[in-house]
């Protein structure tokens, strides 16, 4: 499943899905690459419950600025169109699942 955000349609994604998780990352970021397998796994497993999209801060710096992303990886969770939670830095799969479960 391709979860890389290819177009800037963030507003549409947030407005048309009740549970959304954006992973702000960069290719050169070691912790981002460490988190990547977990993000991919959960995006596939939970696709019916939450929309998970990756946003490359080098490709979309205006989105990073809009959401005040200053460090990466930064995960921003949206519930019914509103930011509901955020996490910066590495996170275990268990803790990430817990955060996603609280969205539902």
PDB file of C-alpha atoms in Angstrom:
ATOM      1  CA  UNK A   1       0.000   0.000   0.000  1.00  0.00           C
ATOM      2  CA  UNK A   2       1.444   3.374  -1.013  1.00  0.00           C
ATOM      3  CA  UNK A   3       1.115   5.830   1.820  1.00  0.00           C
ATOM      4  CA  UNK A   4       3.431   8.556   0.562  1.00  0.00           C
ATOM      5  CA  UNK A   5       1.477  11.759   0.103  1.00  0.00           C
ATOM      6  CA  UNK A   6       1.881  12.514  -3.580  1.00  0.00           C
ATOM      7  CA  UNK A   7      -0.292  15.598  -3.810  1.00  0.00           C
ATOM      8  CA  UNK A   8      -1.128  18.402  -1.518  1.00  0.00           C
ATOM      9  CA  UNK A   9      -4.684  17.525  -0.702  1.00  0.00           C
ATOM     10  CA  UNK A  10      -4.303  17.474   3.055  1.00  0.00           C
ATOM     11  CA  UNK A  11      -7.459  19.484   3.697  1.00  0.00           C
ATOM     12  CA  UNK A  12      -9.538  17.007   1.682  1.00  0.00           C
ATOM     13  CA  UNK A  13      -8.041  14.016   3.502  1.00  0.00           C
ATOM     14  CA  UNK A  14      -8.678  15.551   6.917  1.00  0.00           C
ATOM     15  CA  UNK A  15     -12.216  16.680   6.102  1.00  0.00           C
ATOM     16  CA  UNK A  16     -13.336  13.419   4.472  1.00  0.00           C
ATOM     17  CA  UNK A  17     -11.948  10.912   6.987  1.00  0.00           C
ATOM     18  CA  UNK A  18     -12.770  10.749  10.668  1.00  0.00           C
ATOM     19  CA  UNK A  19      -9.365   9.362  11.724  1.00  0.00           C
ATOM     20  CA  UNK A  20      -6.148  10.559  10.099  1.00  0.00           C
ATOM     21  CA  UNK A  21      -2.469  10.251  11.014  1.00  0.00           C
ATOM     22  CA  UNK A  22       0.203  12.267   9.225  1.00  0.00           C
ATOM     23  CA  UNK A  23       3.826  11.202   9.581  1.00  0.00           C
ATOM     24  CA  UNK A  24       6.110  14.176   8.884  1.00  0.00           C
ATOM     25  CA  UNK A  25       9.514  12.779   7.917  1.00  0.00           C
ATOM     26  CA  UNK A  26      12.583  13.171   5.699  1.00  0.00           C
ATOM     27  CA  UNK A  27      14.586  10.606   3.743  1.00  0.00           C
ATOM     28  CA  UNK A  28      17.828  11.627   5.489  1.00  0.00           C
ATOM     29  CA  UNK A  29      16.343  11.303   9.003  1.00  0.00           C
ATOM     30  CA  UNK A  30      17.595   8.187  10.812  1.00  0.00           C
ATOM     31  CA  UNK A  31      14.771   8.029  13.384  1.00  0.00           C
ATOM     32  CA  UNK A  32      12.240   8.507  10.549  1.00  0.00           C
ATOM     33  CA  UNK A  33      13.680   5.498   8.736  1.00  0.00           C
ATOM     34  CA  UNK A  34      13.581   3.480  11.972  1.00  0.00           C
ATOM     35  CA  UNK A  35       9.877   4.308  12.366  1.00  0.00           C
ATOM     36  CA  UNK A  36       9.038   3.592   8.707  1.00  0.00           C
ATOM     37  CA  UNK A  37       8.382  -0.188   8.996  1.00  0.00           C
ATOM     38  CA  UNK A  38       5.959   0.425  11.862  1.00  0.00           C
ATOM     39  CA  UNK A  39       4.144   3.169   9.936  1.00  0.00           C
ATOM     40  CA  UNK A  40       3.868   0.946   6.843  1.00  0.00           C
ATOM     41  CA  UNK A  41       2.657  -2.035   8.872  1.00  0.00           C
ATOM     42  CA  UNK A  42      -0.030  -0.051  10.686  1.00  0.00           C
ATOM     43  CA  UNK A  43      -1.128   1.745   7.510  1.00  0.00           C
ATOM     44  CA  UNK A  44      -1.815  -1.627   5.949  1.00  0.00           C
ATOM     45  CA  UNK A  45      -3.367  -3.294   9.003  1.00  0.00           C
ATOM     46  CA  UNK A  46      -5.552  -0.375  10.067  1.00  0.00           C
ATOM     47  CA  UNK A  47      -6.575   1.002   6.662  1.00  0.00           C
ATOM     48  CA  UNK A  48     -10.269   0.574   7.511  1.00  0.00           C
ATOM     49  CA  UNK A  49      -9.932   2.529  10.768  1.00  0.00           C
ATOM     50  CA  UNK A  50      -7.398   5.288  10.107  1.00  0.00           C
ATOM     51  CA  UNK A  51      -5.877   6.982   7.071  1.00  0.00           C
ATOM     52  CA  UNK A  52      -2.087   7.113   7.492  1.00  0.00           C
ATOM     53  CA  UNK A  53      -0.091   9.355   5.152  1.00  0.00           C
ATOM     54  CA  UNK A  54       3.583  10.323   5.096  1.00  0.00           C
ATOM     55  CA  UNK A  55       4.554  13.908   4.358  1.00  0.00           C
ATOM     56  CA  UNK A  56       8.143  14.592   3.353  1.00  0.00           C
ATOM     57  CA  UNK A  57       9.136  17.905   4.985  1.00  0.00           C
ATOM     58  CA  UNK A  58      11.725  18.543   2.269  1.00  0.00           C
ATOM     59  CA  UNK A  59       9.060  18.270  -0.436  1.00  0.00           C
ATOM     60  CA  UNK A  60       6.325  20.106   1.486  1.00  0.00           C
ATOM     61  CA  UNK A  61       7.959  22.614   3.856  1.00  0.00           C
ATOM     62  CA  UNK A  62       4.801  24.754   3.823  1.00  0.00           C
ATOM     63  CA  UNK A  63       2.831  21.881   5.388  1.00  0.00           C
ATOM     64  CA  UNK A  64       5.490  21.376   8.034  1.00  0.00           C
ATOM     65  CA  UNK A  65       5.304  25.094   8.824  1.00  0.00           C
ATOM     66  CA  UNK A  66       1.491  25.099   8.855  1.00  0.00           C
ATOM     67  CA  UNK A  67       1.456  22.337  11.487  1.00  0.00           C
ATOM     68  CA  UNK A  68       4.452  23.724  13.439  1.00  0.00           C
ATOM     69  CA  UNK A  69       6.629  20.702  12.744  1.00  0.00           C
ATOM     70  CA  UNK A  70      10.078  21.641  13.991  1.00  0.00           C
ATOM     71  CA  UNK A  71      11.539  18.182  14.593  1.00  0.00           C
ATOM     72  CA  UNK A  72      11.040  14.886  12.827  1.00  0.00           C
ATOM     73  CA  UNK A  73       9.586  12.392  12.907  1.00  0.00           C
ATOM     74  CA  UNK A  74       6.412  14.153  14.029  1.00  0.00           C
ATOM     75  CA  UNK A  75       3.111  12.311  14.028  1.00  0.00           C
ATOM     76  CA  UNK A  76      -0.081  14.393  14.031  1.00  0.00           C
ATOM     77  CA  UNK A  77      -3.393  12.689  14.710  1.00  0.00           C
ATOM     78  CA  UNK A  78      -6.681  14.184  13.499  1.00  0.00           C
ATOM     79  CA  UNK A  79     -10.141  13.250  14.742  1.00  0.00           C
ATOM     80  CA  UNK A  80     -13.163  14.558  12.846  1.00  0.00           C
ATOM     81  CA  UNK A  81     -11.123  17.230  11.096  1.00  0.00           C
ATOM     82  CA  UNK A  82      -9.359  18.592  14.180  1.00  0.00           C
ATOM     83  CA  UNK A  83      -5.866  17.906  15.546  1.00  0.00           C
ATOM     84  CA  UNK A  84      -6.358  15.466  18.416  1.00  0.00           C
ATOM     85  CA  UNK A  85      -2.808  14.479  19.409  1.00  0.00           C
ATOM     86  CA  UNK A  86       0.792  14.674  18.286  1.00  0.00           C
ATOM     87  CA  UNK A  87       4.041  12.893  18.992  1.00  0.00           C
ATOM     88  CA  UNK A  88       7.579  13.909  18.105  1.00  0.00           C
ATOM     89  CA  UNK A  89      10.422  11.404  17.944  1.00  0.00           C
ATOM     90  CA  UNK A  90      10.508   7.642  17.906  1.00  0.00           C
ATOM     91  CA  UNK A  91       7.574   5.704  19.296  1.00  0.00           C
ATOM     92  CA  UNK A  92       7.111   1.986  19.841  1.00  0.00           C
ATOM     93  CA  UNK A  93       4.532   0.115  17.804  1.00  0.00           C
ATOM     94  CA  UNK A  94       2.605  -0.640  20.988  1.00  0.00           C
ATOM     95  CA  UNK A  95       2.439   3.018  22.027  1.00  0.00           C
ATOM     96  CA  UNK A  96       1.530   4.127  18.507  1.00  0.00           C
ATOM     97  CA  UNK A  97      -1.274   1.547  18.372  1.00  0.00           C
ATOM     98  CA  UNK A  98      -2.506   2.873  21.708  1.00  0.00           C
ATOM     99  CA  UNK A  99      -2.604   6.441  20.388  1.00  0.00           C
ATOM    100  CA  UNK A 100      -4.454   5.297  17.265  1.00  0.00           C
ATOM    101  CA  UNK A 101      -6.934   3.287  19.361  1.00  0.00           C
ATOM    102  CA  UNK A 102      -7.750   6.454  21.322  1.00  0.00           C
ATOM    103  CA  UNK A 103      -8.664   8.159  18.040  1.00  0.00           C
ATOM    104  CA  UNK A 104     -11.378   5.642  17.263  1.00  0.00           C
TER     105      UNK A 104
END
